[in-house]
Coordinates of C-alpha atoms and ligand atoms in Angstrom, one line a residue:
X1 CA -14.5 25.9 15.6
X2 CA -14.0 25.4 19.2
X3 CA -10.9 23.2 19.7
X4 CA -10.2 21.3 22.6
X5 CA -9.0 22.6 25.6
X6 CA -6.5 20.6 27.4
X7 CA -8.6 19.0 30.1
X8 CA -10.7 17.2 26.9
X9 CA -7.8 15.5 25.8
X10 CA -6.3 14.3 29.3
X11 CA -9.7 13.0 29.0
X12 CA -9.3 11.6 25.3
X13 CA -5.7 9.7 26.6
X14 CA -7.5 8.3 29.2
X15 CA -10.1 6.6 27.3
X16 CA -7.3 5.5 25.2
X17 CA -5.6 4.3 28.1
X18 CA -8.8 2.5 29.5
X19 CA -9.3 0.6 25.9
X20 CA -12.0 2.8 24.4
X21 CA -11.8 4.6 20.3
X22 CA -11.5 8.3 19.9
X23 CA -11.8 9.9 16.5
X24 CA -9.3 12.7 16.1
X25 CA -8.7 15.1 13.5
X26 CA -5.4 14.6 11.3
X27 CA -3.9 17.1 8.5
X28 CA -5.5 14.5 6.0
X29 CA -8.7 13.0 7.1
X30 CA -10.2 11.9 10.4
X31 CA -8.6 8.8 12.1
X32 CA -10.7 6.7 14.3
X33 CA -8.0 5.8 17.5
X34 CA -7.0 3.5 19.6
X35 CA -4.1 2.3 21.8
X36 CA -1.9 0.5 19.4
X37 CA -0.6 -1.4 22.3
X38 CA -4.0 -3.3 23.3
X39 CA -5.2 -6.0 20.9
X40 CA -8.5 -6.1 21.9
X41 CA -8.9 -2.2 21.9
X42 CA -7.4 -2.5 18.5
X43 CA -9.9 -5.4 17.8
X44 CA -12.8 -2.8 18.6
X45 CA -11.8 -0.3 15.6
X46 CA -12.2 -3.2 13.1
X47 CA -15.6 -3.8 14.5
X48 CA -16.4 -0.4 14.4
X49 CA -15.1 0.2 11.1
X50 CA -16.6 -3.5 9.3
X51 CA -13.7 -4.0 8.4
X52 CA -11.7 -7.3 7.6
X53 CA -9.1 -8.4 10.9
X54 CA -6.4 -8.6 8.0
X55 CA -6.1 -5.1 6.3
X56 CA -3.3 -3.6 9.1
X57 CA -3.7 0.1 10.5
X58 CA -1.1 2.8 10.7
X59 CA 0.5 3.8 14.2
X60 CA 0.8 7.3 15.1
X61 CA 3.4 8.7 16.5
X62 CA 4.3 11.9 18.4
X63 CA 7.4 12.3 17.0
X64 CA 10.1 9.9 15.2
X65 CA 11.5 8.9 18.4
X66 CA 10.3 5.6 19.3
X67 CA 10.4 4.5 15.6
X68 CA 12.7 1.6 16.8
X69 CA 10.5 0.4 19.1
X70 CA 7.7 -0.4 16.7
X71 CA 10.2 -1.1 13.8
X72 CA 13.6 -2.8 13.1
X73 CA 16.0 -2.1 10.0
X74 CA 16.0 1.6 10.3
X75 CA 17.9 3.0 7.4
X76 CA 19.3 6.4 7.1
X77 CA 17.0 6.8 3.9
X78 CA 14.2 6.2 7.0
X79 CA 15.4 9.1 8.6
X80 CA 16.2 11.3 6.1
X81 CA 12.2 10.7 5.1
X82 CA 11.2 10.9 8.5
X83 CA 12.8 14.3 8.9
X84 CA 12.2 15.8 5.8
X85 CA 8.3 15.1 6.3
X86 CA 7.5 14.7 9.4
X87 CA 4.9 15.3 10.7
X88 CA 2.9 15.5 7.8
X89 CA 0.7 13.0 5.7
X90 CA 3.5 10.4 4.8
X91 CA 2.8 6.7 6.0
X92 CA 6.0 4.7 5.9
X93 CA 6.0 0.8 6.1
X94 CA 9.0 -0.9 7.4
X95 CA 9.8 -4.5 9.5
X96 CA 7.6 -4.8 12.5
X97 CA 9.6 -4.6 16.0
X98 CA 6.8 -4.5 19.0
X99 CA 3.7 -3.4 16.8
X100 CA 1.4 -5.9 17.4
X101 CA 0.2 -8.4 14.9
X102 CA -3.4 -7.4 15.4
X103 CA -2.5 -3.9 14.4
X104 CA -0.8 -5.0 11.4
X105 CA -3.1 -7.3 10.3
X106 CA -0.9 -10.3 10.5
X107 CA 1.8 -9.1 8.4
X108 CA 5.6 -8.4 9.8
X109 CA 5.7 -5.1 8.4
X110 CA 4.3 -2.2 9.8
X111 CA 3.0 1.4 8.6
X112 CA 4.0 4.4 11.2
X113 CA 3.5 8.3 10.2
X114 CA 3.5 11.5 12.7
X115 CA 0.3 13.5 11.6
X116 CA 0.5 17.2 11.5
X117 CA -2.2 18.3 13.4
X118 CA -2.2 20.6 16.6
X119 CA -5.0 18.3 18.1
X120 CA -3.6 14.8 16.8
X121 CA -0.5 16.0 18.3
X122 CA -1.8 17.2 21.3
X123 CA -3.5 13.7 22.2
X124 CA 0.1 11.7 20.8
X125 CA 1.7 13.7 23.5
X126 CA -0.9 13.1 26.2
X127 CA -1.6 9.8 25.6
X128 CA 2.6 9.1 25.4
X129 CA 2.6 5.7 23.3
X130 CA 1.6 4.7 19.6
X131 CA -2.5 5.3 18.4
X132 CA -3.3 2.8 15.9
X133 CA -5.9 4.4 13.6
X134 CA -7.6 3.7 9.9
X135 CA -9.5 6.7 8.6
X136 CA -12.5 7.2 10.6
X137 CA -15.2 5.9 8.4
X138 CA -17.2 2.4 7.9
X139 CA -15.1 0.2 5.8
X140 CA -15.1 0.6 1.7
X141 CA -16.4 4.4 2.6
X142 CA -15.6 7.8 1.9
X143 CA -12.8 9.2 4.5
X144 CA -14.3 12.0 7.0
X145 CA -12.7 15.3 6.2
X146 CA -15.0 16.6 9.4
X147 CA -16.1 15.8 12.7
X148 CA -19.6 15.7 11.7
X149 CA -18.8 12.8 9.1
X150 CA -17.5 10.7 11.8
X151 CA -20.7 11.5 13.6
X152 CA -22.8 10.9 11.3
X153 CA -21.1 7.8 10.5
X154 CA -20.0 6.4 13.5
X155 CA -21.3 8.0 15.9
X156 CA -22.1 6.0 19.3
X157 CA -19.4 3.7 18.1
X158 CA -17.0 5.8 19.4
X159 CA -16.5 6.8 22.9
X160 CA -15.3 10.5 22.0
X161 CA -15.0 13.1 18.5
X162 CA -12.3 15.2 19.6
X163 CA -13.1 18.3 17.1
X164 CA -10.3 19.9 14.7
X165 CA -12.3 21.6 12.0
X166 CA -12.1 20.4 8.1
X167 CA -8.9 18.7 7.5
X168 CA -6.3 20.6 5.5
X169 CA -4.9 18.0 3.2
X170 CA -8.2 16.0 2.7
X171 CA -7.1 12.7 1.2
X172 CA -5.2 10.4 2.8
X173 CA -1.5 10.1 3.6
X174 CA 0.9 8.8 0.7
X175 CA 2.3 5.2 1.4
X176 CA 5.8 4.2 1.1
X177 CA 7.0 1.1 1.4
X178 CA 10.7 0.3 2.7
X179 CA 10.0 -3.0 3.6
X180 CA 11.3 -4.6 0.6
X181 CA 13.7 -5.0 -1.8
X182 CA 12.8 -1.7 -3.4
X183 CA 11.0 1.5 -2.3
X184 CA 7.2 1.0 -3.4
X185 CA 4.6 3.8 -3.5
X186 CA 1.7 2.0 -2.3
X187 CA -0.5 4.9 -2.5
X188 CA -0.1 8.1 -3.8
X189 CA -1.0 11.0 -1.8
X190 CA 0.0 15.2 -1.4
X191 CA 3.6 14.2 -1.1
X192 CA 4.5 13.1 -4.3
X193 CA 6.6 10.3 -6.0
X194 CA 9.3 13.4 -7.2
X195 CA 9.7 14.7 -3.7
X196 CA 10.3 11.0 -2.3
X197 CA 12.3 10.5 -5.0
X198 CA 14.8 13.3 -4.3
X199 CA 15.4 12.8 -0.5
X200 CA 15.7 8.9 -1.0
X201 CA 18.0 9.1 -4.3
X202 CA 16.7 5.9 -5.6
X203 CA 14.0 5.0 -7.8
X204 CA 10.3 3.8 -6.5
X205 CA 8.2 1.6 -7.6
X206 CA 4.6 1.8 -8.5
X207 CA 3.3 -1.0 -9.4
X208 CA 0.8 -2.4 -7.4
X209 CA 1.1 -5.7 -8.0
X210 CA 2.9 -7.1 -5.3
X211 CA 0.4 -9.6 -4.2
X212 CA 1.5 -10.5 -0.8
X213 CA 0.5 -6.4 0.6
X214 CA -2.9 -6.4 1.8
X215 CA -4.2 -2.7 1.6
X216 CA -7.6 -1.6 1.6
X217 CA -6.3 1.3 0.5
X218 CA -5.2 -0.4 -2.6
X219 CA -8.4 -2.2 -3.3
X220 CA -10.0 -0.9 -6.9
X221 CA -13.3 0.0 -5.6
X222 CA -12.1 1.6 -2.0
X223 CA -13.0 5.5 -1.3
X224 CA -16.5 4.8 -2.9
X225 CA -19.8 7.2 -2.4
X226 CA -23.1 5.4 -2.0
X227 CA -23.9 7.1 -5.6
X228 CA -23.1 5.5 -8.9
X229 CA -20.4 7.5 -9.8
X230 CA -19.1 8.3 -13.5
X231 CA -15.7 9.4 -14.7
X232 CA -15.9 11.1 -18.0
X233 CA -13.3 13.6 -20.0
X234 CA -13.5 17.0 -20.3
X235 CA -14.8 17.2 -23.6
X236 CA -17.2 14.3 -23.4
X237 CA -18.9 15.6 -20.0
X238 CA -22.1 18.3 -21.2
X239 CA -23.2 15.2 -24.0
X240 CA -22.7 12.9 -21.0
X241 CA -24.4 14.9 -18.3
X242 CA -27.4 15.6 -20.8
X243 CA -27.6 11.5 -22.0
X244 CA -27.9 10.3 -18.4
X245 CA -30.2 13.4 -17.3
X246 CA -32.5 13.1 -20.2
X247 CA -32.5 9.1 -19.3
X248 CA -34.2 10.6 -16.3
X249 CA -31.7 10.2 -13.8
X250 CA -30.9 12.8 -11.4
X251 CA -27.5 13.8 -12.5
X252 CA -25.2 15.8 -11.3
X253 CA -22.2 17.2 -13.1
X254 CA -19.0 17.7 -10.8
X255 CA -16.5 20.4 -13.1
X256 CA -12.9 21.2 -12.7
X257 CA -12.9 25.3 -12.2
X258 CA -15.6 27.5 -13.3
X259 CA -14.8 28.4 -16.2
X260 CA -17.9 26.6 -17.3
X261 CA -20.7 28.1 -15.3
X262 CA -22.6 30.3 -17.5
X263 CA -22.8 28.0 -20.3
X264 CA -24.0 24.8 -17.4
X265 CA -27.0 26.8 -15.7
X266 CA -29.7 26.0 -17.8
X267 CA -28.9 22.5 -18.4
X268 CA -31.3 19.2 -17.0
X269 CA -28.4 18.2 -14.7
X270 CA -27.0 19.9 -11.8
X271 CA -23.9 21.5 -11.8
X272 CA -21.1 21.4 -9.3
X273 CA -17.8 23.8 -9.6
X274 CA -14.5 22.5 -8.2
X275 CA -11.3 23.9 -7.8
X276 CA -8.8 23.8 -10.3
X277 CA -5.8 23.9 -8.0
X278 CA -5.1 20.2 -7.4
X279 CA -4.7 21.2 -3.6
X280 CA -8.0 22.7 -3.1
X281 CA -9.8 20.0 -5.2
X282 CA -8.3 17.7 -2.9
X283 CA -9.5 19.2 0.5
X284 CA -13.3 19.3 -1.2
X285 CA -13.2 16.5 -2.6
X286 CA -14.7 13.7 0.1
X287 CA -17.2 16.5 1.8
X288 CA -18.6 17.1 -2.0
X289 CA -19.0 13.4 -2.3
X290 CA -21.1 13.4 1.1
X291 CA -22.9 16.4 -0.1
X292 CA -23.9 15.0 -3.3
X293 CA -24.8 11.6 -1.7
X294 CA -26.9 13.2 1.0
X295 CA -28.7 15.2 -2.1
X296 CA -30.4 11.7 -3.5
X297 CA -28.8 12.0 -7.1
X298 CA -29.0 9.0 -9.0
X299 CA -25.8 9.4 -10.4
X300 CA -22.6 11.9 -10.2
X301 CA -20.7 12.4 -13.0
X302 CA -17.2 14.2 -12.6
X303 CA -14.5 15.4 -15.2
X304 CA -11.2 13.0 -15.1
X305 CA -8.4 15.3 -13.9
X306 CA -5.1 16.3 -16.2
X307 CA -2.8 13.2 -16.5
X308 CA -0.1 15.2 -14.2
X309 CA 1.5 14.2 -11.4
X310 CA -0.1 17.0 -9.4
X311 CA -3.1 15.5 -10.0
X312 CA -2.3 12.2 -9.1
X313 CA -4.0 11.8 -5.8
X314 CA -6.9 13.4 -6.7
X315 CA -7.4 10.7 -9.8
X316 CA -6.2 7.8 -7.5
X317 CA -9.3 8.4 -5.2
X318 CA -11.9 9.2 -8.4
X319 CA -11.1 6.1 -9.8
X320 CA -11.4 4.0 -6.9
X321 CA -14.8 5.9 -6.1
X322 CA -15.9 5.0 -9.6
X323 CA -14.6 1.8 -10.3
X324 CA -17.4 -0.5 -9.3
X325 CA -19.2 0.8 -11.8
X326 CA -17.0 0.3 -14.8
X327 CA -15.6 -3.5 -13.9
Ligands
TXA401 O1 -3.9 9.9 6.1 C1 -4.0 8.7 6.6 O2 -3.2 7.8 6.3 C2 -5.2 8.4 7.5 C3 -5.0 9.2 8.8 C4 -6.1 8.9 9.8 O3 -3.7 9.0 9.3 N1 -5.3 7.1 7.8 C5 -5.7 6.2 6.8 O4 -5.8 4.9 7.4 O5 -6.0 6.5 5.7 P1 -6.5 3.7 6.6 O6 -6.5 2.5 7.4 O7 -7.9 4.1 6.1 O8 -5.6 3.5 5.3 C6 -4.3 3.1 5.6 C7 -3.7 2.3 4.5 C8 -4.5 1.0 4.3 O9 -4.7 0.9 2.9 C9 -3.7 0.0 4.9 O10 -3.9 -1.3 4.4 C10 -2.3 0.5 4.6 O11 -2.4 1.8 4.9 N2 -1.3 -0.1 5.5 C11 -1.2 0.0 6.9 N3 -0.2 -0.8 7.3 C12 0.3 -1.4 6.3 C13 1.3 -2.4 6.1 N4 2.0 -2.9 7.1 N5 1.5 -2.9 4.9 C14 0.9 -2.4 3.8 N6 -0.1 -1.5 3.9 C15 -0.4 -1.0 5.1
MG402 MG1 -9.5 4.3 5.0

């Protein structure tokens, strides 16, 4: 991977700084950027994206710094988080100060993290001010883990890809709330609700119920692939995989390790081996989803993840990518 030598991004904080959207790699997934400051640059990424002018975006930072400009009530618990996990893929959402309504989608609370990324990082400092950015993908989609996602997705859309190679974390960033009464975990991520848990000192909440948070992030059927998509237990998965291939659908059968493969080579649907490390599943996770979309199945079937908390991310996104076909 070539990555970006230091004239491209002067280049890529000037088209910032001019009102245009540049897609930059992030430790999680891609973000598609624009100067948080400018409403109607900010009004372009919704555009771009399709996606509704009331679900807010996250400002990125360069470092936690200028957190009281774009927020008020900063707590010590803020920046006990903010320096225990900074930068890295935690999204924090606190009282709005000079983030602009149009970035936060109306609301008086906004989300702020510092990405971990050389390149991200690189264009925070060159650019010198807050990018407001949403994962780089049309609206309801699967995140881009790669520059070539964006393109394919986006593509003229944007005014510039910065490259970064495949992201390291590959879902999203994990959402805490501090806006309210009570910490909430708005959506789990790979910093989990233990290690939030022991630098606040106070218990989170989960639930998602709160019904005045708008977060697309939190809709059931976000994250999904353009292929019907089937959860299905371990044990269940080769009578499953065989019912829906002998149907005559084009299935293919997404497994957790390889301990499997022998036995799943001569079967009618196609096997795929993931990693059984929660970590690496993660990072594969959205390009397999591309893949197997781009391979014209009619339907993917994967095996539901352990019940564990290491796991958690990884389920969050499977069952949003299959939820609109169970409800
Ligand atoms: O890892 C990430 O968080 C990536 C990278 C690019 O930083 N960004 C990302 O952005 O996933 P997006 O927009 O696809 O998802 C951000 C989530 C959305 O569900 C959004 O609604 C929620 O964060 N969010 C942002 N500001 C919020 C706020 N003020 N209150 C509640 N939720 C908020
Ligand atoms: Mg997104």
């Amino acid at each position: 991977m070539q990555e970006p030598s230091s004239s491209l991004i002067d280049n890529a904080a000037n088209v910032l700084r001019n009102g245009g959207l540049v897609a930059f790699p992030t430790e999680t997934v891609y973000g598609l950027g624009a100067n948080a400051s400018d409403p109607v640059a900010v009004r372009r990424i919704f555009e771009a994206k399709g996606r509704p002018a009331d679900h807010p975006l996250i400002v990125h930072l360069h470092s936690p710094e200028t957190l009281d400009f774009w927020a008020q009530d900063i707590t010590d618990a803020v920046w006990r988080l903010a320096e225990q996990f900074w930068p890295g893929p935690l999204t924090l959402i606190l009282k709005r100060r000079h983030a602009p309504l149009t970035v936060t989608g109306g609301q008086e609370t906004v989300g702020l993290r510092v990405p971990n990324h050389p390149v991200a990082l690189a264009l925070l400092k060159a650019f010198n001010g807050g990018i407001a950015a949403p994962s780089a993908n049309r609206f309801g989609k699967v995140s881009p883990t790669r520059a070539k996602h964006v393109r394919a997705e986006l593509g003229d859309r944007v005014d510039l890809i910065l490259e970064g190679g495949p992201c390291r974390m590959g879902v999203e960033s994990t959402i805490l709330s501090l806006a309210g009464d009570q910490p909430r975990l708005l959506r789990p991520g790979s910093i989990s609700l233990s290690a939030l848990q022991e630098v606040l000192g106070t218990e989170i909440l989960t639930s998602t119920s709160a019904s005045n948070i708008r977060a697309p992030g939190m809709l059931k059927s976000h994250y999904s692939p353009e292929t019907r998509f089937e959860l299905c237990p371990k044990d269940q998965l080769d009578r499953r995989g065989n019912e829906l291939a002998s149907s005559g659908l084009r299935t293919a059968v997404m497994f957790i390790g390889s301990a499997q493969k022998e036995q799943s080579e001569h079967k009618a649907f196609t096997p795929l081996f993931m990693p059984d490390v929660p970590a690496d599943y993660a990072r594969k996770l959205y390009a397999a989803l591309r893949l197997l979309d781009n391979a014209e199945f009619d339907v993917l079937l994967a095996e539901s993840p352990p019940d564990t908390e290491v796991w958690q991310a990884v389920n969050d996104r499977l069952k949003r990518a299959s939820y609109k076909n169970e409800g």
